[in-house]
Every structure is written in C-alpha cells, then in structure tokens.
mmCIF file of C-alpha atoms and ligand atoms in Angstrom:
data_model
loop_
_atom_site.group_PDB
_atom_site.id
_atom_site.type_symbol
_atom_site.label_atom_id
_atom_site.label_comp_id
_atom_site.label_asym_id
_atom_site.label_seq_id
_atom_site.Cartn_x
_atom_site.Cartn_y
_atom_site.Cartn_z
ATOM 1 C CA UNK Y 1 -53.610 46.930 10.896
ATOM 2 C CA UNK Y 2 -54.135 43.058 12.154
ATOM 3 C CA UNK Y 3 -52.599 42.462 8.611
ATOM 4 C CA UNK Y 4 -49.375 44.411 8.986
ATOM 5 C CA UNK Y 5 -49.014 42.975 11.841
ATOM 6 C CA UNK Y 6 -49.187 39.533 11.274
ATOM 7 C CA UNK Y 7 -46.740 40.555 7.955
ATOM 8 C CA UNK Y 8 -44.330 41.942 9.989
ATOM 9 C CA UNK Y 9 -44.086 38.940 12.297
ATOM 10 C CA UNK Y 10 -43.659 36.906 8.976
ATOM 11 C CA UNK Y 11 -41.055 38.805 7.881
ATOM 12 C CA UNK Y 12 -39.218 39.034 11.005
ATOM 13 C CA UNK Y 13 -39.869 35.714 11.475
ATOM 14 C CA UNK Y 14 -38.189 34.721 8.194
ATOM 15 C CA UNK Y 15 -35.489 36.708 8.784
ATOM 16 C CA UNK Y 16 -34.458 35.061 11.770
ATOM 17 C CA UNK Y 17 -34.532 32.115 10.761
ATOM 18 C CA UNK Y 18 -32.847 33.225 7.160
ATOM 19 C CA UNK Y 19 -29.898 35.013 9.700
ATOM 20 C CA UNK Y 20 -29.665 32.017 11.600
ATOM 21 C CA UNK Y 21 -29.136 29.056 9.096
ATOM 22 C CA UNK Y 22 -26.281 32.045 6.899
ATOM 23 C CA UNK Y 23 -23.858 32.106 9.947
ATOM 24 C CA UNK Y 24 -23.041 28.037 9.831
ATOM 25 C CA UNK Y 25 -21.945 27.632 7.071
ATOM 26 C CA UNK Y 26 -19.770 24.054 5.889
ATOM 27 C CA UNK Y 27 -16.453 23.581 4.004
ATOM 28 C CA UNK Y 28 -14.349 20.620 2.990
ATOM 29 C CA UNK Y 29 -17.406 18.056 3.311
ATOM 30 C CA UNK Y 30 -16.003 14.629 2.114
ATOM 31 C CA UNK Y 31 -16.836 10.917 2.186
ATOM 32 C CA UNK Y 32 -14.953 7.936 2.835
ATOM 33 C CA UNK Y 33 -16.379 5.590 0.562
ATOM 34 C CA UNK Y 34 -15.929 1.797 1.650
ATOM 35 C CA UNK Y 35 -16.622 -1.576 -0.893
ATOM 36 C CA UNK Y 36 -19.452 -3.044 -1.165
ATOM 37 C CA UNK Y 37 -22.207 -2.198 1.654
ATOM 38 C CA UNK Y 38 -19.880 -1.340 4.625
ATOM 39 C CA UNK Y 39 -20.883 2.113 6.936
ATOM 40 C CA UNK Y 40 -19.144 5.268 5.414
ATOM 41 C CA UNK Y 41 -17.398 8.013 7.715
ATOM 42 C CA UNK Y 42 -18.557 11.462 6.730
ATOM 43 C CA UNK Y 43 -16.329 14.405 7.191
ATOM 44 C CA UNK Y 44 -17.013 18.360 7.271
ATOM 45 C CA UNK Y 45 -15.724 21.805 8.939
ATOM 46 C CA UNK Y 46 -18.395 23.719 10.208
ATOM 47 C CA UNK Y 47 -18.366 27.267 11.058
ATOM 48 C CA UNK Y 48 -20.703 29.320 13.449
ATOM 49 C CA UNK Y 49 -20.707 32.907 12.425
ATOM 50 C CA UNK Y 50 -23.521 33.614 14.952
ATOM 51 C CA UNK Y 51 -22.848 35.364 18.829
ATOM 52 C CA UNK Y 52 -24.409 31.629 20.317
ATOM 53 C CA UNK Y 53 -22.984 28.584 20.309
ATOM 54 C CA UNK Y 54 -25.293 26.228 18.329
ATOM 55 C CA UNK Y 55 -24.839 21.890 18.534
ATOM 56 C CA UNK Y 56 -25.095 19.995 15.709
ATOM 57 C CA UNK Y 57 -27.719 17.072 17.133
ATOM 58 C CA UNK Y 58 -28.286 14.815 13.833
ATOM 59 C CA UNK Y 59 -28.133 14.221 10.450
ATOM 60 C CA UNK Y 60 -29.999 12.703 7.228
ATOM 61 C CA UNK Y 61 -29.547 11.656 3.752
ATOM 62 C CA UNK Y 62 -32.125 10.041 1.083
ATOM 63 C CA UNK Y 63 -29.244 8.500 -0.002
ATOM 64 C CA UNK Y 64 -28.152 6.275 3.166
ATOM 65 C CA UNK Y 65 -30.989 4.569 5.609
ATOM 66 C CA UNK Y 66 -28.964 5.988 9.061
ATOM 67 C CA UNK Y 67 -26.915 8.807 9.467
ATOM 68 C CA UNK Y 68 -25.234 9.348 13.066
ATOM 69 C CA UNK Y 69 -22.724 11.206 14.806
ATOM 70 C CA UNK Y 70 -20.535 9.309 16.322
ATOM 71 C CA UNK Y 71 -16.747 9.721 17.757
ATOM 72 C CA UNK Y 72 -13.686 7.612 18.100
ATOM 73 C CA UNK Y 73 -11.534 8.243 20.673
ATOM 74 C CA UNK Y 74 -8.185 6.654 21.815
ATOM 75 C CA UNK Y 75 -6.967 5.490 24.877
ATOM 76 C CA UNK Y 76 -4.268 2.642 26.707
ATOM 77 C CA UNK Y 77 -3.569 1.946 23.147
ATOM 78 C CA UNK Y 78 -7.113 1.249 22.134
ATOM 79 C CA UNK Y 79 -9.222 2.954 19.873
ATOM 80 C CA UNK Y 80 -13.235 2.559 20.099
ATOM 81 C CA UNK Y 81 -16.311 4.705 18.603
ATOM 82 C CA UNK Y 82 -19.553 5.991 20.439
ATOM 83 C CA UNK Y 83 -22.464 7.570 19.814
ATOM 84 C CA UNK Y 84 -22.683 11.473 20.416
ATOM 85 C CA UNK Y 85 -25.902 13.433 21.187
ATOM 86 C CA UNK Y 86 -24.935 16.806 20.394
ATOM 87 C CA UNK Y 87 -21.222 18.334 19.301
ATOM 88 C CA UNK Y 88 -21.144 21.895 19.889
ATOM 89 C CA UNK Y 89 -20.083 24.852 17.786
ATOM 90 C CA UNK Y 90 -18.393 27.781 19.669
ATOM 91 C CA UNK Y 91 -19.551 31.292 18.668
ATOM 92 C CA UNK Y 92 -17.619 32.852 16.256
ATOM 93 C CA UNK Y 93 -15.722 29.558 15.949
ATOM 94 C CA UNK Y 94 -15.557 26.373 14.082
ATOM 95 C CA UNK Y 95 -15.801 22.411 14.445
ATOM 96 C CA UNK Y 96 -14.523 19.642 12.529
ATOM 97 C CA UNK Y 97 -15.622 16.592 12.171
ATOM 98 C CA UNK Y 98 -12.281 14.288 10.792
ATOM 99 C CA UNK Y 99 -10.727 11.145 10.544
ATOM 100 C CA UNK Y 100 -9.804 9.820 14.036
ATOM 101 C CA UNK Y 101 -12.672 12.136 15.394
ATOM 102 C CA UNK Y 102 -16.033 13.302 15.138
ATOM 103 C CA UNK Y 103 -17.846 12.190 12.151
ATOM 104 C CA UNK Y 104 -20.874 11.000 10.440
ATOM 105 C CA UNK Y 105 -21.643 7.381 10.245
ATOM 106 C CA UNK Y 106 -23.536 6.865 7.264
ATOM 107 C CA UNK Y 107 -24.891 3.165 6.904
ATOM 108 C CA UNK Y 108 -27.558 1.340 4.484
ATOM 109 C CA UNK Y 109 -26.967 2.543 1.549
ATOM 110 C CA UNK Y 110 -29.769 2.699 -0.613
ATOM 111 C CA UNK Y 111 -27.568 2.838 -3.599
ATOM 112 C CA UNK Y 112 -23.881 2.366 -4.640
ATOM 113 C CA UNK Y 113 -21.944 5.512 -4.227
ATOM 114 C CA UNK Y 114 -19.008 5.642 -6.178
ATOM 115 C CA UNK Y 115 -16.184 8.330 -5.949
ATOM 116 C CA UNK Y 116 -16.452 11.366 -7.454
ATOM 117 C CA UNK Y 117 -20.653 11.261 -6.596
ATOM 118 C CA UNK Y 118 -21.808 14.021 -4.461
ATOM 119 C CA UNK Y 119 -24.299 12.995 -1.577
ATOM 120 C CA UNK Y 120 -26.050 15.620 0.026
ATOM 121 C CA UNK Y 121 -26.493 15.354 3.474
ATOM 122 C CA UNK Y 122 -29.390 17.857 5.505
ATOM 123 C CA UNK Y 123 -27.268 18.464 9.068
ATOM 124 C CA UNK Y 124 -29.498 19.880 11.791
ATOM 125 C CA UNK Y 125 -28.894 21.809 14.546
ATOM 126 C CA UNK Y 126 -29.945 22.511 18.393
ATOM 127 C CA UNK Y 127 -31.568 25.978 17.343
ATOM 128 C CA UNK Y 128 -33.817 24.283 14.729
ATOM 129 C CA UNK Y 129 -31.495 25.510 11.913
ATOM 130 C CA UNK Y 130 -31.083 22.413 9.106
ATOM 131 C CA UNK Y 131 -27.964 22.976 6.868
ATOM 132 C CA UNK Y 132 -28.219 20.501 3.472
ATOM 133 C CA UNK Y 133 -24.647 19.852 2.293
ATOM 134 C CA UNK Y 134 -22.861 18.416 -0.863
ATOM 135 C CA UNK Y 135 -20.561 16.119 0.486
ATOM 136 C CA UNK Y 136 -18.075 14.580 -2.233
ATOM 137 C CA UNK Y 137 -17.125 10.670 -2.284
ATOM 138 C CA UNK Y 138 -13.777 10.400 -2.306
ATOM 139 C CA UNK Y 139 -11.431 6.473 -2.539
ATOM 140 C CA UNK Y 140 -11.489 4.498 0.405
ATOM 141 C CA UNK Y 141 -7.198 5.478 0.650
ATOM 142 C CA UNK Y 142 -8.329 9.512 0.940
ATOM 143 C CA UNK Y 143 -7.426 11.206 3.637
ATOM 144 C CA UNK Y 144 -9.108 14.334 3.090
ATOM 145 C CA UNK Y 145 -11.392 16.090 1.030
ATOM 146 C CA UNK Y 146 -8.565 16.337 -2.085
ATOM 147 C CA UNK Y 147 -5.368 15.068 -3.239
ATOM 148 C CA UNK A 1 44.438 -21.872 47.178
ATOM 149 C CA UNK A 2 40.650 -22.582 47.295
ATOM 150 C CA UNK A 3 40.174 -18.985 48.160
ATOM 151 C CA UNK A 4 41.122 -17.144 44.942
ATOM 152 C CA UNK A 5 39.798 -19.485 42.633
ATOM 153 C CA UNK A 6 36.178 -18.182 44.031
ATOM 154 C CA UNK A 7 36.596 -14.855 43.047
ATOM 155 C CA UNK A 8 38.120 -15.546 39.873
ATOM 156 C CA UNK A 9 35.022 -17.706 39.268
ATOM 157 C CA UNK A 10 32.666 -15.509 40.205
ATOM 158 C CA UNK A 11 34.129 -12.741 38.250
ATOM 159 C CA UNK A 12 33.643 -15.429 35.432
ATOM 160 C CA UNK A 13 30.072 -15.694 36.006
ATOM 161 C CA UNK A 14 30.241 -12.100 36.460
ATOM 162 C CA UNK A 15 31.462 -11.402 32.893
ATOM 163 C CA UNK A 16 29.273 -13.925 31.149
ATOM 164 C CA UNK A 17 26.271 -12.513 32.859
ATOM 165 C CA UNK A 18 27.051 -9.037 31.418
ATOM 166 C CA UNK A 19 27.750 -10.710 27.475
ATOM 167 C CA UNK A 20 24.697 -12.350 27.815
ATOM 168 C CA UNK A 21 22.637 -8.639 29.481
ATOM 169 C CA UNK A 22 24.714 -6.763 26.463
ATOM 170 C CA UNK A 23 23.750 -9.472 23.938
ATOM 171 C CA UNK A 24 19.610 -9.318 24.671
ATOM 172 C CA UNK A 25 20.059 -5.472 24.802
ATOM 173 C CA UNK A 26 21.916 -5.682 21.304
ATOM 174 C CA UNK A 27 18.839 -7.902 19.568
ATOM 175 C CA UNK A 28 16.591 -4.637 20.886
ATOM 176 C CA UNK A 29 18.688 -1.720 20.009
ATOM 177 C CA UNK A 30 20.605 -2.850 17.054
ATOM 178 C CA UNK A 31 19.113 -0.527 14.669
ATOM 179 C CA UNK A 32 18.923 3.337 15.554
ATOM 180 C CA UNK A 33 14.845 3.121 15.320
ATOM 181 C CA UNK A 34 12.620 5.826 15.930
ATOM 182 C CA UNK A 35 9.260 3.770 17.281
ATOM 183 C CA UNK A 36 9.368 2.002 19.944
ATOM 184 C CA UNK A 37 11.357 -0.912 20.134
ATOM 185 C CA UNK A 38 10.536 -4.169 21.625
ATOM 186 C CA UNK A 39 12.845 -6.567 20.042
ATOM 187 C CA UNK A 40 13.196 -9.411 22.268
ATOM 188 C CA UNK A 41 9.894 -8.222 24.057
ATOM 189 C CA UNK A 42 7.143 -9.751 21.912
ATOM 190 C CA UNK A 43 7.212 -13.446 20.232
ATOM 191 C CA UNK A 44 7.580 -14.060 16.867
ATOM 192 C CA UNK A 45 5.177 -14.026 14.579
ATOM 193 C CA UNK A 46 2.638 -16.969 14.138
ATOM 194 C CA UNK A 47 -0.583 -17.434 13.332
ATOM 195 C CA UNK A 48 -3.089 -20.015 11.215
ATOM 196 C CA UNK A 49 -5.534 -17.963 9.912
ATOM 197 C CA UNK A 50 -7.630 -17.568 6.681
ATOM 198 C CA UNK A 51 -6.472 -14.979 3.546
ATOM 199 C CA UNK A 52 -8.685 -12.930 1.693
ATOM 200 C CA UNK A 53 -8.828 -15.443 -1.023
ATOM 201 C CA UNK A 54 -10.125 -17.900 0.973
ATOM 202 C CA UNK A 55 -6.673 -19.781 1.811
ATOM 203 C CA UNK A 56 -5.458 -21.133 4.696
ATOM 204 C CA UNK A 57 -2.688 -18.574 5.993
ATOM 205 C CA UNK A 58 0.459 -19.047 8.312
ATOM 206 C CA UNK A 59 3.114 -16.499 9.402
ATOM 207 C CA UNK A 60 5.634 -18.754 7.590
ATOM 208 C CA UNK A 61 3.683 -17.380 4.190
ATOM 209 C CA UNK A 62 5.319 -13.917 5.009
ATOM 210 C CA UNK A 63 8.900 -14.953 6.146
ATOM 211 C CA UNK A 64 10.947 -12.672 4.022
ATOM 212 C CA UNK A 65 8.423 -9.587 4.263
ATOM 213 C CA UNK A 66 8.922 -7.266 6.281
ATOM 214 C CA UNK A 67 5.231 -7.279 8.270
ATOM 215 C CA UNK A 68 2.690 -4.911 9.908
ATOM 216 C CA UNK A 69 0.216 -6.354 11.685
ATOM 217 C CA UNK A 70 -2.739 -4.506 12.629
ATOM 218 C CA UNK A 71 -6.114 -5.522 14.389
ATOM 219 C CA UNK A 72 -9.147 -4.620 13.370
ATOM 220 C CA UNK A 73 -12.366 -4.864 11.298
ATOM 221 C CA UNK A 74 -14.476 -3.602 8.012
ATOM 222 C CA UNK A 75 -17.498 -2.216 9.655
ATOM 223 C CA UNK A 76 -15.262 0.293 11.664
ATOM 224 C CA UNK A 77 -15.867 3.213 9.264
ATOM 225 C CA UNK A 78 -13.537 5.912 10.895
ATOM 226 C CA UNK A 79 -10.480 4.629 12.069
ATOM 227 C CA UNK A 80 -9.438 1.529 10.655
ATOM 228 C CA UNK A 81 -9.637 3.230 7.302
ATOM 229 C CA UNK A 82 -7.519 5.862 8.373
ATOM 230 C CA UNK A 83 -4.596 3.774 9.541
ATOM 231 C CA UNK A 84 -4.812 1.387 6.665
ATOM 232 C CA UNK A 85 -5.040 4.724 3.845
ATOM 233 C CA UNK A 86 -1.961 6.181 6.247
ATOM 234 C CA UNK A 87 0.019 2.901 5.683
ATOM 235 C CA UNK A 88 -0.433 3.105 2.120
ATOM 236 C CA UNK A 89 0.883 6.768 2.305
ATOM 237 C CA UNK A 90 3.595 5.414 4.177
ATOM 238 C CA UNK A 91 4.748 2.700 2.148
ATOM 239 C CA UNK A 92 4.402 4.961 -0.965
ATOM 240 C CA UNK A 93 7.173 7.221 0.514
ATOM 241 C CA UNK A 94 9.665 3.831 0.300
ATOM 242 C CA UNK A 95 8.724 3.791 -3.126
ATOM 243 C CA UNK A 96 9.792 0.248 -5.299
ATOM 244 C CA UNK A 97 11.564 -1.162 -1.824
ATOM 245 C CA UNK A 98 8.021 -1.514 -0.278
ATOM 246 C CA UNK A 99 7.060 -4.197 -2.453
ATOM 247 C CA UNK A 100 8.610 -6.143 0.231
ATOM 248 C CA UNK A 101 6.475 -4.815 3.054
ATOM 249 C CA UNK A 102 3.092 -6.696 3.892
ATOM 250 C CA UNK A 103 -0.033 -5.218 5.606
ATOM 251 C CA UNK A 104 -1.608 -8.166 7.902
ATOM 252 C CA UNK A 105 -5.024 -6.688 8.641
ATOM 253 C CA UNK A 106 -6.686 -9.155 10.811
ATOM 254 C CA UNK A 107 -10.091 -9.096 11.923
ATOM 255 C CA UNK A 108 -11.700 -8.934 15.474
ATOM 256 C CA UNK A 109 -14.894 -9.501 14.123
ATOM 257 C CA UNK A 110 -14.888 -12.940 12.209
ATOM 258 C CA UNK A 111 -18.824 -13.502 11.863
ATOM 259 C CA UNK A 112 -19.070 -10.610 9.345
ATOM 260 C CA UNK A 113 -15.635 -10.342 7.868
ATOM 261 C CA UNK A 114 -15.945 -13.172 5.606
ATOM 262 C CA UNK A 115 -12.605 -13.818 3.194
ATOM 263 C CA UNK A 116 -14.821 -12.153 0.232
ATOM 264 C CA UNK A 117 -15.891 -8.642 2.704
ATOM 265 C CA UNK A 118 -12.188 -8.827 3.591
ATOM 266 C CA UNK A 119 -10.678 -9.226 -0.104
ATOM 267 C CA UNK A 120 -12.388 -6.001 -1.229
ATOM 268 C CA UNK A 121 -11.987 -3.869 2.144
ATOM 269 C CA UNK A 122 -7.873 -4.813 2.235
ATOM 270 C CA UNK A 123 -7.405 -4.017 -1.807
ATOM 271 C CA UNK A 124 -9.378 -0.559 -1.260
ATOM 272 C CA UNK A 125 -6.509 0.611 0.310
ATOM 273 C CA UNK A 126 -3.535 -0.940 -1.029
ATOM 274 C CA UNK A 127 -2.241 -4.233 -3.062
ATOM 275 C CA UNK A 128 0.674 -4.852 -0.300
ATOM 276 C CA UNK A 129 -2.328 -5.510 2.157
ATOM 277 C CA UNK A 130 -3.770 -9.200 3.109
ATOM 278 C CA UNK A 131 -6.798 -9.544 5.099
ATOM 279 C CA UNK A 132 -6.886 -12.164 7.567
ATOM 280 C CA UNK A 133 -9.741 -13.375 9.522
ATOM 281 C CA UNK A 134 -10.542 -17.379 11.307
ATOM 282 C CA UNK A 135 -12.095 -19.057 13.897
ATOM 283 C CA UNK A 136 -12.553 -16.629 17.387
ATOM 284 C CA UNK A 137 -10.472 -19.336 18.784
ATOM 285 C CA UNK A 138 -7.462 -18.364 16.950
ATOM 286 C CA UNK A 139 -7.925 -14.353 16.433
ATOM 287 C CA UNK A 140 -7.838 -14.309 20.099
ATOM 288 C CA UNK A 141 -4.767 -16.495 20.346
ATOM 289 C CA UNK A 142 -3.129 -14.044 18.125
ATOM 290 C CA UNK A 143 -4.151 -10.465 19.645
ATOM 291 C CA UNK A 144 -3.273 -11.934 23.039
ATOM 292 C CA UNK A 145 0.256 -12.910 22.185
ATOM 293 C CA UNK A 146 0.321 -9.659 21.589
ATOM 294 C CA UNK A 147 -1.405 -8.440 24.346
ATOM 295 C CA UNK A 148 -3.258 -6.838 22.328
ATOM 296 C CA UNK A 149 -7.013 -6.980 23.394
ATOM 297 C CA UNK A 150 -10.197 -6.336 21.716
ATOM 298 C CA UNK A 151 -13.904 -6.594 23.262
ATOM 299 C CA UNK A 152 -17.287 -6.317 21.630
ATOM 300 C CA UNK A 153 -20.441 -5.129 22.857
ATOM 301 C CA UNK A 154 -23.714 -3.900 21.711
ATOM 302 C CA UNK A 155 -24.566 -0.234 20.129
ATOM 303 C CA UNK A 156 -27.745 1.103 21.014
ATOM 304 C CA UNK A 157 -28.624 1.534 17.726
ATOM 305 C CA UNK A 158 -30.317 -1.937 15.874
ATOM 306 C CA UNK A 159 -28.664 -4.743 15.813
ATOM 307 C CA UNK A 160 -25.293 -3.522 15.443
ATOM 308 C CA UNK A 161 -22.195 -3.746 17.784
ATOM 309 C CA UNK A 162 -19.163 -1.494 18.549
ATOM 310 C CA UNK A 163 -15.638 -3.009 18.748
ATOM 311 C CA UNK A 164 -13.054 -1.855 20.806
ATOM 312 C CA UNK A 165 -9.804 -2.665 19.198
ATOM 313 C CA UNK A 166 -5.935 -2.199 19.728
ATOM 314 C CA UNK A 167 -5.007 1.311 17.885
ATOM 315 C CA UNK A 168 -1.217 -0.145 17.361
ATOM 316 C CA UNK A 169 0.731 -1.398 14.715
ATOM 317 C CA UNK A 170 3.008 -4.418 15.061
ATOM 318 C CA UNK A 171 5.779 -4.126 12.997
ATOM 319 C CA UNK A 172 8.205 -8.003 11.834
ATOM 320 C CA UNK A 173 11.449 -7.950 10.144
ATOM 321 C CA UNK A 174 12.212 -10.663 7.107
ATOM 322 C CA UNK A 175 12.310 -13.149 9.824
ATOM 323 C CA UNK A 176 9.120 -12.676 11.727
ATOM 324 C CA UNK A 177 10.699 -11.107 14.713
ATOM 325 C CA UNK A 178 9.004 -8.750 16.384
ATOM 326 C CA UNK A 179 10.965 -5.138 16.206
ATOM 327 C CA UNK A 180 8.861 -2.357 16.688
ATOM 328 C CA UNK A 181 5.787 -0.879 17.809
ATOM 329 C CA UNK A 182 3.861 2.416 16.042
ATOM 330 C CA UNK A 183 1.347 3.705 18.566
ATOM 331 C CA UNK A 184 0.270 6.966 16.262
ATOM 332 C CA UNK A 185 4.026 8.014 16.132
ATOM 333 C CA UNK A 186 4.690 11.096 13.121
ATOM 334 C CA UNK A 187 4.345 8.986 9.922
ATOM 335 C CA UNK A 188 8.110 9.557 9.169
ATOM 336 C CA UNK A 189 9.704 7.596 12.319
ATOM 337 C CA UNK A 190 7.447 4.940 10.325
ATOM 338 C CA UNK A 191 8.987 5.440 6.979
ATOM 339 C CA UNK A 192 12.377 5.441 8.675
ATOM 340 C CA UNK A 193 11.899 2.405 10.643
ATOM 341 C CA UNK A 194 10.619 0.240 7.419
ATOM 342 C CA UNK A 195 13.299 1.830 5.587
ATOM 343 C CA UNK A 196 15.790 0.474 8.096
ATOM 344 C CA UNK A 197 14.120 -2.823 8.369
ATOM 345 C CA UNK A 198 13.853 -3.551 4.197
ATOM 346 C CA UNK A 199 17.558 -2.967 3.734
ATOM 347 C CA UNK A 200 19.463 -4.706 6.480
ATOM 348 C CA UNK A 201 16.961 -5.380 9.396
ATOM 349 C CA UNK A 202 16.949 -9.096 9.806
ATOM 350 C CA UNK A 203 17.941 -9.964 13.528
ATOM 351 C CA UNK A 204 19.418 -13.877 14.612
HETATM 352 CU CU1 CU J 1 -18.622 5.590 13.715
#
C-alpha cells in the first residue's frame, strides 16, 4: 500500500513537472555571432501555454562561460543595456527576446562559433522548469533568425 | 529730407535681414528630406582619429562621401549590431550609388577597441564601413560637437562595464556638412534621404 503510494506521488510528480516544462515552448531562437571573442546577443520567442505566468530568471550554455539576460532600452536619444532578474511570460501568452530588447548576453566563448553552428542553450524558469534550446548562429549583418 | 531717408534705410536693413533669415533657412530645407534636418545646426565634420587599419584618419579622408557617423563600441552585443546590420540593409536598397556612402563607426570605448578589434567588427557588417577609434581626448571632442554624449560605468557582473551611448545617426553630404539626423526613423525616410544626398545633395 506504502508502495502505491509512494508510486503514485512519482508519477504525479513527473507529470507535473512533464506538464509544466510542454506549455513553454521556444521558436525562432537565433544568434548574433560577432568576430573574434566579442559577447553575442541571443534571441528567442517564448510561449507559455500554461494558466500561470512563469519568468524566465537565467540561462546557460557549455558552450559560452556567462550567459545573462540583459535589456537595452532607449531614451533622450541614448541607448544603454542592464541587467534583468526575471522577464515574465503572461499566461497563455508569449515573450520575445529581440534585437533592441530583451536578450541573452552570451560572453567567453569557449570555442569559435561560426554561422550556421547550433548552440544549445538550457533557459530556466521561476517555477523550476529548465527549457534546453537549439539556437542557430546566424552573420553578424542578420537581423533575424532567416533571410 | 533727413526724415525719409530713415525709413527707407531701415526698410533696407529690413530686407537684407529677411535674405539673409531666408538664406540660413534655405541651407536647412533645401532638399524635401524626411529625417530630421539640421543643416546649419551642427558643425561640419572633423575629426583626427585612428582607422581600422591602423592609419591616422581625418574628416578630410571622406570629403566626397556622403557620411554616417555613428557612436558606439564592439562589446555592445545588442544594439550596435543592429544599427550597423540595418545600415547595411539600408545602403543595399541604393544599390551601386551607395558605393559612395561611408559608415564612420567610432568608438566610445578606446581601451578595448583597438584598430585590429575594430577592423573585423566594422567589415562583419559591411565593406562601406570604417571603424574609428583614438585617444579619449579626441573621441570626446568629437561626440561633444555633436552633443552627443556617452558615459561609462561599471556592470555588476566581473570586471566588465556598460556604456551608455548616443542611439543617433549623423548623417554628411559630399562636403562634410552636417544635413540630417536618423533617431530610429522607418528605414525608408533613410533610404530616401541618402538617395537625395548621393545625387545632388552638396550644400555651399
Ligand atoms: Cu547585453
């Protein structure tokens, strides 16, 4: 009886978590790949299928040393970037991270990436959910995940 | 008869004022541009700097291009980028005539953009672009004379630091005269506005 128990809270268990990481889900995941061994922007939409709103709060890559999120924002003519802590995901909604915007700062690379390689970056979330995702390395001149 | 010779003077003066108001309005509005337009607002171009190639650089080096000069720097992953890869787009719309358009990318952060970092960064985005960096001295002589301003300051993350730069674009006819201004206008007022300035844009 203990058994079945315990199984069932494994199961359940598993299948929250499984239900969970299926409704955010990531499309159009690009990177701007810069010469030699400048910091790369990192680019995705992500989508929250859930009923909560869930914050993307970091992100990592065995490919670069550091991975933050970070934002640039204009203003009087000025443009600057900070660091963000958390960029929420509305319920039922999405979020992109793009040029100009939200987006990934990947720096120390730990080898060259050249376009057309795919870098997979593990995103994590406020809710304990971690997302990997194949980003693609795209020309320093993209501005967007084709063409 | 010393009383109407006033008037008629005065009406002179009058008249020569409003040549001279209609001529400094004409050097600004001349051309029917789309960005802003600050002809007769901002100085000339000039600047000694350093090229990507390691050269010494002066704004007399571009007289005949039509320029855009734009502040900023290589370890600025996000934006920066995206201007420089929306220039390109822009001056690939002009097609052939753009090989007469120059991208002046100068840096606000000298102690890491060497000539070399700066040669690769510029010619990632497009051949018509020439990076510029020099002594702090003279960057700042340049960004202020275009009141342009730029401050740096530590991140919080190791031994790194965040620049805030000017997000505008400077834009010099075939003479170095200052014309127009592209604050994140539509990229077609752009295109129009080179397009105007490459085939009959110089001003006296
Ligand atoms: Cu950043």
């Amino acid at each position: 009886m203990k058994r079945i128990a315990l199984l069932l809270v494994g199961l359940l268990g598993a299948g929250l978590v499984h239900a969970d990481t299926t409704r955010i889900s990531a499309s159009h995941a690009w990177i701007r790949v810069l010469p030699g061994a400048l910091p790369a922007g990192a680019y995705v939409v992500l989508r929250n299928d859930g009923d909560k709103p869930v914050a993307l709060t970091g992100a990592s890559t065995p490919d670069y040393g550091m991975a933050m999120l970070h934002r640039s924002t204009q203003s009087g003519g000025s443009s600057r970037m900070a660091m963000v802590d958390a960029l929420p995901i509305p319920a039922h909604g999405t979020q992109a991270l793009a040029p100009g915007g939200y987006h990934l700062m990947l720096m120390d690379a730990r080898h060259p990436v050249q376009p057309g390689d795919t870098v997979r970056i593990t995103l994590k979330f406020d809710n304990g959910v971690t997302l990997p995702v194949d980003f693609i390395a795209r020309p320093a001149g993209a501005l967007g995940d084709q063409g | 008869m010393k009383l109407p010779r006033t008037p008629r003077l005065a009406l002179f003066l009058l008249s020569l004022a409003g040549i001279l108001l209609l001529s400094a309005c004409h050097r600004g509005s001349d051309l029917p541009f789309k960005l802003t337009d600050i002809g007769g607002h901002m100085p000339d171009l000039q600047f000694q700097l350093t090229d990507d190639n390691g050269k010494p650089a002066s704004a007399a080096d571009f007289r005949g291009k039509v320029v855009l000069l734009y502040f900023g720097y290589t370890h600025c992953p996000d934006v920066c980028p995206l201007t420089l890869a929306q220039l390109h787009a822009a001056l690939q719309k002009l097609g052939k005539a753009a090989d007469d358009v120059r991208i002046l990318f100068v840096s606000v952060d000298p102690a890491r953009d060497t000539p070399a970092v700066m040669h690769a960064y510029v010619n990632a985005f497009d051949k018509r672009a020439v990076g510029l960096t020099g002594s702090a001295g003279a960057i700042e002589a340049l960004s202020k004379r275009y009141r342009s301003g730029f401050t740096r300051e530590p991140a919080s993350d190791g031994g790194n630091y965040e620049v805030t730069h000017s997000s505008a674009i400077y834009v010099f006819d075939r003479n170095g005269h200052a014309r127009v201004l592209d604050a994140n206008a539509p990229q077609e007022d752009l295109v129009h506005d080179l397009g105007l300035l490459l085939s009959n844009g110089t001003s006296p």
